[in-house]
Coordinates of C-alpha atoms and ligand atoms in Angstrom, one line a residue:
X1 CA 0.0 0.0 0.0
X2 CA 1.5 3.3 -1.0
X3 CA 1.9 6.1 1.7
X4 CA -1.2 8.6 2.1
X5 CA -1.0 12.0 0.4
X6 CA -1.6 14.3 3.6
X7 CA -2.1 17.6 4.3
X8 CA -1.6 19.7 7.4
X9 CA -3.1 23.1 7.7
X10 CA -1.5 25.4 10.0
X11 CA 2.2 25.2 11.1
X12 CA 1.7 26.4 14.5
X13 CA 2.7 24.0 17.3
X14 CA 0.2 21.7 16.6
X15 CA 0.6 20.9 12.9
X16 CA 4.5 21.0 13.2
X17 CA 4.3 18.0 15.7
X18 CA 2.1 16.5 13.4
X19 CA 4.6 17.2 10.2
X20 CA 7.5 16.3 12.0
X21 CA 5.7 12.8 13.4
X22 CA 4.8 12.0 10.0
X23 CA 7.8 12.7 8.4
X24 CA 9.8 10.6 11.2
X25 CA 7.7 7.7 10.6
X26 CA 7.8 7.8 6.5
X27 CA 5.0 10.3 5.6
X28 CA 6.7 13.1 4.3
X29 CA 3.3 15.6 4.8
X30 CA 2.4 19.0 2.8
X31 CA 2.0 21.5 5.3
X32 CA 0.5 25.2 4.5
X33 CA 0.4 28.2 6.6
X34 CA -1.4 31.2 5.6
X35 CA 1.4 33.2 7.6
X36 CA 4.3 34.7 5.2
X37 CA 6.8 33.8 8.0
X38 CA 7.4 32.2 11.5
X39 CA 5.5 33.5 14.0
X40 CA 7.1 35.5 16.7
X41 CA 4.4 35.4 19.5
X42 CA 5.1 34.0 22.9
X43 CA 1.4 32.9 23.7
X44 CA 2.5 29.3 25.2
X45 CA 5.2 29.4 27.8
X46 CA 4.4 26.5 30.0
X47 CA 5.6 22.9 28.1
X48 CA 4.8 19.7 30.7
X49 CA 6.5 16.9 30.9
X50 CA 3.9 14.8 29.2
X51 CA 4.9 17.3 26.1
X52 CA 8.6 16.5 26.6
X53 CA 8.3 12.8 27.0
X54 CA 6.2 12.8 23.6
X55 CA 9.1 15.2 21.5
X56 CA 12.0 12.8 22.9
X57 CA 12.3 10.2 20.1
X58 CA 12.5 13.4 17.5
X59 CA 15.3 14.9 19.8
X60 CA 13.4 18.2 20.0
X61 CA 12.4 17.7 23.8
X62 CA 16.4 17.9 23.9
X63 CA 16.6 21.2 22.1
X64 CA 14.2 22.8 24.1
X65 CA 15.8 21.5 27.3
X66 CA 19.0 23.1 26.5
X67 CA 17.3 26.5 25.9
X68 CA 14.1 27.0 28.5
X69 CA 13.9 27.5 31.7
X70 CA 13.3 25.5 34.5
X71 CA 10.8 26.7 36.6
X72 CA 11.6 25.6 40.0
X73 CA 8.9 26.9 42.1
X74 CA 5.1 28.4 42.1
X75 CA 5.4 31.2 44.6
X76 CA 1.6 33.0 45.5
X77 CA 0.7 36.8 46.7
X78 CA -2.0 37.9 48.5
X79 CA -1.7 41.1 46.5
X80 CA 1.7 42.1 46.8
X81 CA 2.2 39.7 49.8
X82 CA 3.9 36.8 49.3
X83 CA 1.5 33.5 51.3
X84 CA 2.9 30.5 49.6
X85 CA 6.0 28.9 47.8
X86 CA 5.4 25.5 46.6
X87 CA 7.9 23.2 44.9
X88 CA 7.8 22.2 41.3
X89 CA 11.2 20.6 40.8
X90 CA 11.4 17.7 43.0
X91 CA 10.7 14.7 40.8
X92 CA 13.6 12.7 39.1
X93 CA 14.2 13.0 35.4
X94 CA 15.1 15.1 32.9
X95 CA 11.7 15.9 31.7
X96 CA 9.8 16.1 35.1
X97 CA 9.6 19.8 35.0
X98 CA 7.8 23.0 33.9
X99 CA 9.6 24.2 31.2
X100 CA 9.7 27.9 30.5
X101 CA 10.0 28.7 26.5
X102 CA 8.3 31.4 24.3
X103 CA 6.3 29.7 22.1
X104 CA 7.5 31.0 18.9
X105 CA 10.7 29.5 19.8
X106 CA 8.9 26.2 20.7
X107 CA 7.9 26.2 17.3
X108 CA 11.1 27.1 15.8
X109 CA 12.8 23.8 17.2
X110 CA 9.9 21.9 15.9
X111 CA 10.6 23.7 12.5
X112 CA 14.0 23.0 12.4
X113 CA 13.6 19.0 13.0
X114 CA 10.7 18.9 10.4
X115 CA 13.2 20.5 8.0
X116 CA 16.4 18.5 8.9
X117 CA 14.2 15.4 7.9
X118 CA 13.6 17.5 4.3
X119 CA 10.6 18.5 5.2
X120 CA 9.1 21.7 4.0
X121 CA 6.5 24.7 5.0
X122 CA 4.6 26.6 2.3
X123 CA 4.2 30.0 4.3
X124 CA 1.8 32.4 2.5
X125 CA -0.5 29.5 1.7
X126 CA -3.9 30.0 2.7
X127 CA -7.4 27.0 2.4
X128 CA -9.6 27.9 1.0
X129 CA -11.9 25.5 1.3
X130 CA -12.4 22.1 1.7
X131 CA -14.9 18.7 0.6
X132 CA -14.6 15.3 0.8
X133 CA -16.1 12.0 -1.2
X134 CA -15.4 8.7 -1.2
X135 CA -12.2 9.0 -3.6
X136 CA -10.8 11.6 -1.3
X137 CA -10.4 15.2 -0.7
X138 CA -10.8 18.3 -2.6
X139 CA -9.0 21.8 -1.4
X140 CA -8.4 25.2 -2.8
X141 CA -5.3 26.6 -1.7
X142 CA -4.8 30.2 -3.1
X143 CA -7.4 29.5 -5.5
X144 CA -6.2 26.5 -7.4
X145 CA -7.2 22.8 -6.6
X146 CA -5.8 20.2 -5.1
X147 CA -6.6 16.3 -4.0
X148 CA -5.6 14.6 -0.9
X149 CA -6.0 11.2 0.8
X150 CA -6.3 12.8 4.5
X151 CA -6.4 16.5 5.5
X152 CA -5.0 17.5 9.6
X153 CA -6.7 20.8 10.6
X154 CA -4.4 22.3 12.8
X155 CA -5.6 25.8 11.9
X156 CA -6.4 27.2 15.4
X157 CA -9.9 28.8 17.3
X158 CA -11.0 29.9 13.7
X159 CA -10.4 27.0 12.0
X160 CA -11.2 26.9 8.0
X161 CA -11.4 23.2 8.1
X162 CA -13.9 22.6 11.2
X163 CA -16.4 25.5 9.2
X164 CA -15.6 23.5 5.9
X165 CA -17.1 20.1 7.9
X166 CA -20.1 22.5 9.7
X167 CA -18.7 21.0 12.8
X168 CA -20.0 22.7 15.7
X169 CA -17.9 24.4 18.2
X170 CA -19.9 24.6 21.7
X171 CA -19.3 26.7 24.3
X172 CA -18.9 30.2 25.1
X173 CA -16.9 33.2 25.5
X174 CA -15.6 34.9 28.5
X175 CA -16.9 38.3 29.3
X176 CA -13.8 40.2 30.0
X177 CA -10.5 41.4 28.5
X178 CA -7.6 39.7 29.4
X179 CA -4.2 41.2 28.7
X180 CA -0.4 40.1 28.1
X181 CA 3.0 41.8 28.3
X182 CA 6.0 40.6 27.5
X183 CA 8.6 42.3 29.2
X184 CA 12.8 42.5 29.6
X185 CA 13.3 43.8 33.1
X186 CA 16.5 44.7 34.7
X187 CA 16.0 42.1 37.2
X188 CA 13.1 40.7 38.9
X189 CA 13.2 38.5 42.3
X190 CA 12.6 34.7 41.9
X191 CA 13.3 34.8 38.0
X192 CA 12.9 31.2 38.1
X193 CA 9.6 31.2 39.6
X194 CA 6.0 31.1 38.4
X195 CA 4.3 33.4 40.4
X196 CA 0.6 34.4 40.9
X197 CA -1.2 37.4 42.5
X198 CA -4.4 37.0 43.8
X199 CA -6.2 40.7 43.8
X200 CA -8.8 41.5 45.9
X201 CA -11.8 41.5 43.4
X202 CA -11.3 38.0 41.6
X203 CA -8.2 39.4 39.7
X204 CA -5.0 37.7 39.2
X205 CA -1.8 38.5 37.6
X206 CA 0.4 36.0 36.5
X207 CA 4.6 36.4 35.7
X208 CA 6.1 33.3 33.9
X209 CA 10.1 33.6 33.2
X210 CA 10.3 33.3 29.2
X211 CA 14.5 33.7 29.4
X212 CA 17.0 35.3 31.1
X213 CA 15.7 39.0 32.0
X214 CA 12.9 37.8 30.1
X215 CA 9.3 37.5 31.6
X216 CA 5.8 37.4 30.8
X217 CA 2.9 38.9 32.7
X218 CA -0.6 37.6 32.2
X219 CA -4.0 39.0 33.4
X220 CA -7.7 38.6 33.4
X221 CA -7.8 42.3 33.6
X222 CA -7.8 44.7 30.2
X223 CA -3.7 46.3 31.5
X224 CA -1.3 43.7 33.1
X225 CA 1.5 46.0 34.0
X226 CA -0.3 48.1 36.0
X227 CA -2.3 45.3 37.6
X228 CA 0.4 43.7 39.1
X229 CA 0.3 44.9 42.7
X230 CA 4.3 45.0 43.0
X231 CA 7.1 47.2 41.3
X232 CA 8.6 45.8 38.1
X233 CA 12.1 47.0 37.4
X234 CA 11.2 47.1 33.7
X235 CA 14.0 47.8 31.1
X236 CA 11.5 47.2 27.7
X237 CA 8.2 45.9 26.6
X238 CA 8.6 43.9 23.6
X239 CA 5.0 43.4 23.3
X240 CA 2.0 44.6 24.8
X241 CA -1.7 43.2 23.6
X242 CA -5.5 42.2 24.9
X243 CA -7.3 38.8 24.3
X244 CA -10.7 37.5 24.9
X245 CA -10.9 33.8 25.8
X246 CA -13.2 31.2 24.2
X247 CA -13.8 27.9 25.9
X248 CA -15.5 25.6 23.3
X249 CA -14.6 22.1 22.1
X250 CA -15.8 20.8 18.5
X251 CA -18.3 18.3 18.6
X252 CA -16.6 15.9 16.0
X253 CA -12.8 15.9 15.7
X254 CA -13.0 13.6 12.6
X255 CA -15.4 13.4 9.0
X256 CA -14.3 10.8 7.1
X257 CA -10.8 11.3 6.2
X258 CA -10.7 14.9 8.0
X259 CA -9.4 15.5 11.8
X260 CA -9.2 18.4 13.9
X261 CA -6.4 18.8 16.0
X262 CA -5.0 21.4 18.4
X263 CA -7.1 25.0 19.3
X264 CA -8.8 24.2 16.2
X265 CA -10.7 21.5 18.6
X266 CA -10.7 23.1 21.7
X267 CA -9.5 26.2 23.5
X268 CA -9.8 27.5 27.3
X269 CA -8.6 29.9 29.4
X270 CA -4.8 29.8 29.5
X271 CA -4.9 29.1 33.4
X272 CA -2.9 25.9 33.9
X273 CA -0.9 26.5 30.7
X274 CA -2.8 23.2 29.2
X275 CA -3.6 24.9 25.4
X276 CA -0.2 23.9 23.4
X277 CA 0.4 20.8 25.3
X278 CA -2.8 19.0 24.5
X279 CA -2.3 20.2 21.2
X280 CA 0.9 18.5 20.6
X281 CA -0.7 15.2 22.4
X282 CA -3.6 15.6 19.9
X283 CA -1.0 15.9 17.0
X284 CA 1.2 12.7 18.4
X285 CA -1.3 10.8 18.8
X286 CA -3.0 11.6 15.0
X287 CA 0.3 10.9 13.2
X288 CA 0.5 7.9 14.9
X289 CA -2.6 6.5 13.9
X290 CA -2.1 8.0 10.4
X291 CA 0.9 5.8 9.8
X292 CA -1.0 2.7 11.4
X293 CA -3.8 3.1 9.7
X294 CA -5.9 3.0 12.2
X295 CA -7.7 6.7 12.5
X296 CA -11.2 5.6 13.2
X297 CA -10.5 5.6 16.8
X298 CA -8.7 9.4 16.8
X299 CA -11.9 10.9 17.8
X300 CA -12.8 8.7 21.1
X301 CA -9.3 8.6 22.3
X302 CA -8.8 12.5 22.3
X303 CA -12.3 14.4 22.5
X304 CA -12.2 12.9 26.3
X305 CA -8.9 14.2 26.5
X306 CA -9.9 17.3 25.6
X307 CA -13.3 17.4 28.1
X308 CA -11.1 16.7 31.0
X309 CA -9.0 19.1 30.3
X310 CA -11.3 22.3 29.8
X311 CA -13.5 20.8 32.4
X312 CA -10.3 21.4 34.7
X313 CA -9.2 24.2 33.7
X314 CA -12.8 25.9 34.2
X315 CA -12.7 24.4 37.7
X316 CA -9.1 26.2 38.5
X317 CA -10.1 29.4 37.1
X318 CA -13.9 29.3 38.9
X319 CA -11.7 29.0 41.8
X320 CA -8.6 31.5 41.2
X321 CA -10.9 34.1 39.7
X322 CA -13.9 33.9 42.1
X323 CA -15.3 36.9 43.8
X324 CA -16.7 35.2 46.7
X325 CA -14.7 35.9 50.4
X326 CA -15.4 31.7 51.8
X327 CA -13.8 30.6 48.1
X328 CA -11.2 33.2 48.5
X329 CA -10.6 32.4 52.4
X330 CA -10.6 28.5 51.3
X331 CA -7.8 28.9 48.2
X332 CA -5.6 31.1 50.5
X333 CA -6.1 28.1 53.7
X334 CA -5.4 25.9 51.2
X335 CA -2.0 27.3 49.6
X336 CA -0.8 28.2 53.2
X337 CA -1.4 24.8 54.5
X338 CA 0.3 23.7 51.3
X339 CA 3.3 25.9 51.8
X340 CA 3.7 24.3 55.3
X341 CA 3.4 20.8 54.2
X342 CA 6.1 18.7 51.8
X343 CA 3.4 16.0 51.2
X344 CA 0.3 18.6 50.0
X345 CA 3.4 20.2 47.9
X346 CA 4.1 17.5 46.4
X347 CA 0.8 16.6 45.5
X348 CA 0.1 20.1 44.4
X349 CA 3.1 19.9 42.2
X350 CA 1.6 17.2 40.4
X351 CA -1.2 19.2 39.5
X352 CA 0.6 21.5 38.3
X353 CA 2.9 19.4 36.2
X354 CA 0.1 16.6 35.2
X355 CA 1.7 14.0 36.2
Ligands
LIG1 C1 -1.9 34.6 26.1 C2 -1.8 33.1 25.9 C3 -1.1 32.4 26.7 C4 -1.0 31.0 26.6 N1 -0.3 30.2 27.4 C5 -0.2 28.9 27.3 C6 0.7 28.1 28.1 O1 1.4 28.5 29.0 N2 0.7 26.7 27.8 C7 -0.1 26.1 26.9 O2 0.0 24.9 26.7 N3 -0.9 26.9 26.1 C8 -1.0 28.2 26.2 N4 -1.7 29.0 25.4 C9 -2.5 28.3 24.3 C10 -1.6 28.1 23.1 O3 -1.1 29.3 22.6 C11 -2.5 27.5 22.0 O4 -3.2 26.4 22.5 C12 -1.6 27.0 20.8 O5 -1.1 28.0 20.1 C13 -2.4 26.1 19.9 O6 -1.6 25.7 18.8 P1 -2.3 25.3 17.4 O7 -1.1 24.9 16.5 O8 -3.3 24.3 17.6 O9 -3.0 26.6 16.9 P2 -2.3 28.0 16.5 O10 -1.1 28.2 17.3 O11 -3.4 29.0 16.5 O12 -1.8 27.8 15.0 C14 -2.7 27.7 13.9 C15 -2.0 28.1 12.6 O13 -2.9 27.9 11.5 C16 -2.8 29.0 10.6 N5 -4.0 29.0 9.8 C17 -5.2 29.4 10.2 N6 -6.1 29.3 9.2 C18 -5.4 28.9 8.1 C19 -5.8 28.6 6.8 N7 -7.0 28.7 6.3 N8 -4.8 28.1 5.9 C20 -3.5 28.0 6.3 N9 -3.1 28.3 7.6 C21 -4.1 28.7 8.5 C22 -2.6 30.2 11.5 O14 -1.9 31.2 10.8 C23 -1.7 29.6 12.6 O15 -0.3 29.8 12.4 C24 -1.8 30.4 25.5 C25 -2.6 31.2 24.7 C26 -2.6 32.5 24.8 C27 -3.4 33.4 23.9

């Protein structure tokens, strides 16, 4: 039998995995991006050890170990206060850690194994659109037509592909404006450190190291800078922006010879950092049922994956974000009594880490 002709849309973190998987295994994929170039945005900073253990056989979880950060600790504020410091480096192995890396630079090592295995991206190629019958698949990619034997939509919350299918994507959008910065500072204490501050009125501000002198600061509020209740010895702001969040998951993630994979089947609120990594697990797992011919099971192994995971990460953020003083005095208790106790820390870590 002669190797599928497969197309990936979208070469953001989620289609590279999937490129580079294929390409490892014998599929050499076409893979479009409607981008001219790379990206340069740092939206993902957070790679779990799941994520690393999956990129070891394609020697990228090595590439990104000898670059990112290891975040060693998850310290909490009470406004500017510090309340708890809990431990997120005590498990053995190389890839039992939080991993602090912009995501455009996540992509490029992805990028650069897909390549080193001749593998290509056509940037500045946009779908079109997309339909299936039982000989296979028809796309228009910058208006001329093209056939394939299995299309990957890795094309993010908008997805071309998942509107081509009429698959529905449920769920809703958060009210408020959420903010980013990405900032150089002339130093910062903790630069290891995740660290989270829990404002009086449901706020929270979140600064994740991206590289040395390098950090990220995240909020649920429309201006993260001023938000975050303590001084920040800032030398530049490379970027500054505003986001609204979506939490949805599509209904299907697979019409006949057609998957979804990545944001373009689900998206949540970045709390717990979860986004990119279950994106790359969707893309893993995809490729390897592509090349084992055995796809018809992609959609009940990961749209459970996916429930779980927005399910949980609508739990933390009901909790971090909540405006009501006994939820507020409980995750406080909680975080203290954690600070004070190696076994909670531990157990908390593994939260954290999803192990
Ligand atoms: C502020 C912020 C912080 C975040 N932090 C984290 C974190 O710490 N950890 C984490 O795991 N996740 C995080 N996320 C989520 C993470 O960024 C996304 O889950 C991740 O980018 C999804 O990757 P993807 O490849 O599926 O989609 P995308 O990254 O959106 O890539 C899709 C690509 O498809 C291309 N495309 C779209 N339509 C077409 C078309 N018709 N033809 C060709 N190309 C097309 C797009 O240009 C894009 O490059 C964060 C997100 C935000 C916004």
């Amino acid at each position: 039998m002669s190797a599928p002709k497969v197309l990936i849309v979208g070469a953001g973190p989620t289609g590279l995995t999937a490129a580079l998987e294929l390409a490892r295994r014998g599929i050499m994929p076409v893979v479009i991006e409607k981008r001219k170039t790379g990206s340069n945005l740092s939206r993902a900073v957070g790679i779990l050890p799941r994520s690393m253990n999956l990129l070891t056989p394609s020697g990228v979880a090595k590439t990104i170990r000898s670059e990112a950060i290891p975040i060693q600790r998850a310290l909490f504020h009470k406004r500017g206060r510090p309340i708890a410091s809990i431990k997120l480096n005590t498990f053995k192995g190389p890839n039992k850690r939080l991993f602090g890396l912009p995501q455009d630079r996540t992509e490029t090592h992805l990028y650069d194994a897909f390549c080193a295995l001749g593998g290509k991206v056509n940037y500045g190629a946009e779908l079109l659109s997309l339909s299936q019958n039982d000989t296979g698949i028809s796309v228009s990619i910058l208006g001329k037509a093209f056939r394939f034997d299995t299309v990957i939509g890795a094309d993010g919350v908008n997805s071309t592909v998942r509107d081509a299918l009429h698959i529905p994507f449920i769920g809703y959008e958060l009210p408020e404006l959420w903010s980013i910065a990405d900032v150089e500072v002339k130093s910062w204490k903790a630069p290891r450190a995740f660290q989270g501050f829990l404002l009086d009125d449901g706020g929270v501000v979140v600064v994740v190291p991206l590289a040395k002198n390098r950090f990220r600061v995240i909020a649920n509020r429309p201006h993260a800078l001023p938000a975050l209740p303590v001084p920040m010895n800032i030398r530049h702001i490379n970027r500054i922006g505003n986001f609204k969040v979506s939490v949805r998951q599509a209904e299907n993630y697979q019409v006949g010879r057609v998957f979804l994979a990545g944001d373009a089947a689900h998206c949540h609120s970045p709390i717990g950092g979860r986004g990119m990594n279950l994106g790359i697990a969707d893309a893993v797992d995809l490729a390897e049922r592509i090349v084992t011919d055995t796809t018809d099971g992609y959609h009940d192994a990961r749209h459970p994956v996916g429930k779980k995971t927005i399910k949980q990460s609508e739990r933390a953020r009901h909790v971090i974000t909540s405006t009501h003083p006994a939820l507020r005095l409980l995750l406080r208790t909680l975080l203290r009594t954690a600070h004070r106790s190696p076994l909670l820390q531990r157990r908390f870590a593994k939260v954290v880490l999803d192990l």
